[in-house]
């Protein structure tokens, strides 16, 4: 990872998936299991916005602790790039991205937990939420047209872009061209021709032909991706508050 383009994409996908899984799992049962208590307290004057803000503060602390643990594990096993676009340090940038991803996922979990009426329903829905996040991240399938527009509402897409952009993935060589050339090298006449081409030239060319504009190494891109992740946090908080305002209409 952080050396070959394809390996970096796979590694980034694993990191993003871990953050989303942890964040949603943190909170998806938090509200629905207290629904009876919330209903009673709301009738006694409980402010739903204050109640949800308490959950958000608690989730922020939990997500921060989990991000620290994840980051220490990754940092122990991986060689990170030194330079980061936003803070000057890739490690600090990646830490912030991890936290925003995990926290936005926890906020999504709270929103789901506020809408459903029982922990059983929440856990039934959870796998489908995760599947949508993973499929529309852009790491497994190339998304075009309406599917690309639909992916804009997923946390995973912007997490993938933040990690890959800050890692300067477009400057990394692609293994795809090298793999194809290896097949051609099995034929001796072709191998002799390929031996005349410097390996550095092949690697540089592979980097250029696999360039993706969505991962352009640009500070504004990472800033935009962080802002979108932050917007998800606010949006899901708002959904949670609005949905719980109607809790008195529950029939049970």
Coordinates of C-alpha atoms in Angstrom, one line a residue:
X1 CA 0.0 0.0 0.0
X2 CA 1.1 3.6 -0.8
X3 CA 3.5 2.1 -3.4
X4 CA 1.3 0.5 -6.1
X5 CA -1.9 2.1 -7.3
X6 CA -4.2 -0.9 -7.2
X7 CA -2.9 -2.1 -3.8
X8 CA -3.5 1.4 -2.4
X9 CA -7.1 1.4 -3.6
X10 CA -7.7 -2.0 -2.0
X11 CA -6.1 -0.9 1.2
X12 CA -8.1 2.4 1.3
X13 CA -11.3 0.5 0.7
X14 CA -10.5 -1.8 3.7
X15 CA -9.8 1.2 5.9
X16 CA -12.9 3.0 4.8
X17 CA -15.0 -0.1 5.3
X18 CA -13.6 -0.6 8.8
X19 CA -14.5 3.0 9.8
X20 CA -18.0 2.7 8.5
X21 CA -18.6 -0.7 10.1
X22 CA -17.3 0.5 13.5
X23 CA -19.3 3.8 13.4
X24 CA -22.6 2.3 12.5
X25 CA -22.2 -0.6 14.9
X26 CA -21.5 1.9 17.7
X27 CA -24.9 3.6 17.5
X28 CA -27.5 1.7 15.5
X29 CA -29.2 0.4 18.6
X30 CA -28.6 3.4 20.9
X31 CA -31.8 5.3 20.4
X32 CA -34.4 2.6 19.5
X33 CA -33.7 0.6 22.7
X34 CA -34.6 3.7 24.8
X35 CA -37.7 4.6 22.8
X36 CA -40.1 4.0 25.6
X37 CA -38.1 6.2 28.0
X38 CA -37.7 8.9 25.4
X39 CA -41.5 9.0 24.8
X40 CA -42.3 9.4 28.5
X41 CA -39.6 12.0 29.0
X42 CA -40.6 13.9 25.9
X43 CA -44.1 14.3 27.3
X44 CA -42.5 15.6 30.5
X45 CA -40.6 18.3 28.6
X46 CA -37.5 16.6 27.3
X47 CA -35.9 18.5 24.4
X48 CA -35.2 16.0 21.6
X49 CA -32.4 18.2 20.2
X50 CA -30.6 18.2 23.6
X51 CA -31.1 14.4 23.9
X52 CA -29.6 13.8 20.5
X53 CA -26.8 16.2 21.1
X54 CA -25.9 14.2 24.2
X55 CA -25.7 11.1 22.0
X56 CA -23.6 13.0 19.5
X57 CA -21.1 14.1 22.1
X58 CA -20.8 10.6 23.5
X59 CA -20.3 9.1 20.0
X60 CA -17.7 11.7 19.2
X61 CA -15.7 10.6 22.3
X62 CA -16.1 6.9 21.4
X63 CA -15.2 7.5 17.7
X64 CA -12.1 9.5 18.7
X65 CA -10.9 6.6 21.0
X66 CA -11.5 4.1 18.2
X67 CA -9.8 6.2 15.6
X68 CA -6.7 6.4 17.9
X69 CA -6.6 2.6 18.2
X70 CA -7.1 2.0 14.5
X71 CA -4.5 4.5 13.5
X72 CA -1.9 3.1 15.9
X73 CA -2.5 -0.4 14.4
X74 CA -2.2 0.9 10.9
X75 CA 0.8 3.0 11.6
X76 CA 2.6 0.1 13.2
X77 CA 2.3 -2.1 10.1
X78 CA 2.4 0.4 7.2
X79 CA 4.8 3.0 5.8
X80 CA 2.7 6.1 5.4
X81 CA 3.7 8.9 3.0
X82 CA 5.3 11.9 4.8
X83 CA 3.5 14.8 3.1
X84 CA -0.1 15.7 3.6
X85 CA -2.2 18.2 1.7
X86 CA -4.1 19.8 4.5
X87 CA -1.9 19.8 7.6
X88 CA 1.5 19.0 6.0
X89 CA 1.5 15.6 7.6
X90 CA -0.2 12.7 5.9
X91 CA -0.6 10.9 9.3
X92 CA -2.5 13.8 10.7
X93 CA -4.6 14.1 7.6
X94 CA -5.4 10.4 7.6
X95 CA -6.3 10.6 11.3
X96 CA -8.8 13.4 10.6
X97 CA -10.3 11.4 7.7
X98 CA -10.7 8.3 9.8
X99 CA -12.4 10.3 12.6
X100 CA -14.8 12.0 10.2
X101 CA -15.6 8.7 8.5
X102 CA -16.3 6.9 11.8
X103 CA -18.2 9.8 13.3
X104 CA -20.4 10.3 10.1
X105 CA -21.1 6.6 10.2
X106 CA -22.1 6.8 13.9
X107 CA -24.4 9.7 13.0
X108 CA -25.9 7.5 10.3
X109 CA -26.5 4.8 12.8
X110 CA -28.2 7.2 15.2
X111 CA -30.5 8.4 12.4
X112 CA -31.5 4.8 11.6
X113 CA -31.9 4.1 15.3
X114 CA -34.2 7.1 15.6
X115 CA -36.5 6.0 12.8
X116 CA -36.9 2.3 13.6
X117 CA -38.8 1.1 16.6
X118 CA -36.8 -1.8 17.9
X119 CA -33.2 -3.0 18.1
X120 CA -34.2 -6.1 16.1
X121 CA -35.3 -4.0 13.2
X122 CA -32.2 -1.9 13.4
X123 CA -29.9 -5.0 13.2
X124 CA -32.0 -6.3 10.3
X125 CA -31.5 -3.1 8.4
X126 CA -27.8 -2.7 9.2
X127 CA -26.4 -5.2 6.6
X128 CA -28.2 -3.5 3.8
X129 CA -26.9 -0.1 4.8
X130 CA -23.3 -1.6 4.8
X131 CA -23.8 -3.2 1.5
X132 CA -25.0 0.0 -0.1
X133 CA -22.0 1.9 1.4
X134 CA -19.5 -0.7 0.1
X135 CA -21.0 -1.0 -3.4
X136 CA -21.3 2.7 -4.0
X137 CA -17.8 3.5 -2.7
X138 CA -16.5 3.3 -6.2
X139 CA -13.8 0.9 -5.2
X140 CA -15.5 -2.3 -6.4
X141 CA -17.4 -1.1 -9.5
X142 CA -16.8 1.7 -11.9
X143 CA -19.9 3.9 -11.4
X144 CA -21.3 6.0 -14.3
X145 CA -24.4 8.1 -15.0
X146 CA -27.3 7.8 -12.4
X147 CA -25.3 5.4 -10.3
X148 CA -22.5 7.9 -9.9
X149 CA -25.0 10.5 -8.9
X150 CA -26.6 8.1 -6.4
X151 CA -23.2 7.4 -4.9
X152 CA -22.9 11.0 -3.9
X153 CA -25.1 10.4 -0.8
X154 CA -22.9 7.6 0.5
X155 CA -20.2 8.2 3.2
X156 CA -17.9 5.6 1.6
X157 CA -17.4 7.5 -1.7
X158 CA -16.1 10.6 -0.1
X159 CA -13.9 8.6 2.4
X160 CA -12.3 6.7 -0.5
X161 CA -11.6 10.0 -2.3
X162 CA -10.1 11.7 0.8
X163 CA -7.7 8.8 1.4
X164 CA -6.7 8.3 -2.2
X165 CA -6.4 12.0 -3.0
X166 CA -4.2 12.7 0.0
X167 CA -2.0 9.7 -0.7
X168 CA -1.4 11.1 -4.2
X169 CA -2.6 7.8 -5.8
X170 CA -2.2 9.3 -9.3
X171 CA 1.5 9.5 -9.0
X172 CA 1.8 5.8 -8.1
X173 CA 2.7 3.2 -10.8
X174 CA 0.0 0.7 -11.8
X175 CA 0.6 -3.0 -11.7
X176 CA -2.0 -3.6 -14.5
X177 CA 0.5 -2.7 -17.3
X178 CA 3.3 -4.7 -15.7
X179 CA 1.1 -7.7 -15.4
X180 CA 0.2 -7.5 -19.1
X181 CA 3.8 -7.1 -20.1
X182 CA 4.7 -10.1 -18.0
X183 CA 2.4 -12.2 -20.2
X184 CA 3.9 -10.9 -23.4
X185 CA 7.4 -11.6 -22.1
X186 CA 6.6 -15.3 -22.3
X187 CA 7.2 -15.0 -26.1
X188 CA 10.9 -14.6 -26.7
X189 CA 10.8 -12.2 -29.7
X190 CA 8.5 -9.9 -27.8
X191 CA 10.6 -10.2 -24.7
X192 CA 13.7 -9.0 -26.5
X193 CA 11.9 -5.9 -27.6
X194 CA 10.5 -5.2 -24.1
X195 CA 13.9 -5.6 -22.6
X196 CA 15.0 -2.5 -24.5
X197 CA 12.4 -0.4 -22.7
X198 CA 13.6 0.9 -19.3
X199 CA 11.6 -0.3 -16.4
X200 CA 11.3 3.3 -15.1
X201 CA 9.7 4.4 -18.4
X202 CA 7.1 1.6 -18.1
X203 CA 6.2 2.5 -14.5
X204 CA 5.9 6.2 -15.4
X205 CA 3.7 5.4 -18.4
X206 CA 1.5 3.1 -16.3
X207 CA 1.0 6.0 -13.8
X208 CA -0.1 8.4 -16.6
X209 CA -2.5 6.1 -18.4
X210 CA -4.3 5.1 -15.2
X211 CA -4.7 8.8 -14.1
X212 CA -8.1 9.5 -12.5
X213 CA -9.2 13.1 -12.3
X214 CA -11.4 12.4 -9.2
X215 CA -8.1 11.7 -7.2
X216 CA -6.3 14.8 -8.5
X217 CA -3.7 15.8 -5.9
X218 CA -5.2 19.0 -4.8
X219 CA -5.8 20.6 -1.4
X220 CA -9.2 21.9 -2.4
X221 CA -10.3 18.3 -3.2
X222 CA -9.5 17.0 0.3
X223 CA -11.1 20.1 1.8
X224 CA -14.3 19.5 -0.1
X225 CA -14.3 15.8 0.9
X226 CA -13.9 16.7 4.6
X227 CA -16.6 19.2 4.3
X228 CA -19.0 16.7 2.8
X229 CA -18.3 14.2 5.5
X230 CA -18.9 16.9 8.1
X231 CA -22.2 17.8 6.3
X232 CA -23.3 14.2 6.7
X233 CA -22.8 14.4 10.4
X234 CA -25.1 17.5 10.6
X235 CA -27.6 16.0 8.2
X236 CA -28.0 12.8 10.2
X237 CA -28.3 14.7 13.4
X238 CA -31.1 16.7 11.9
X239 CA -32.9 13.5 10.6
X240 CA -32.6 12.0 14.1
X241 CA -34.1 15.1 15.8
X242 CA -37.0 15.4 13.3
X243 CA -37.9 11.7 13.4
X244 CA -38.0 11.7 17.2
X245 CA -40.3 14.8 17.3
X246 CA -43.1 12.4 16.3
X247 CA -42.4 9.8 18.9
X248 CA -45.7 10.6 20.7
X249 CA -47.5 9.2 17.7
X250 CA -46.2 5.7 18.5
X251 CA -49.0 3.3 19.2
X252 CA -47.2 1.4 21.9

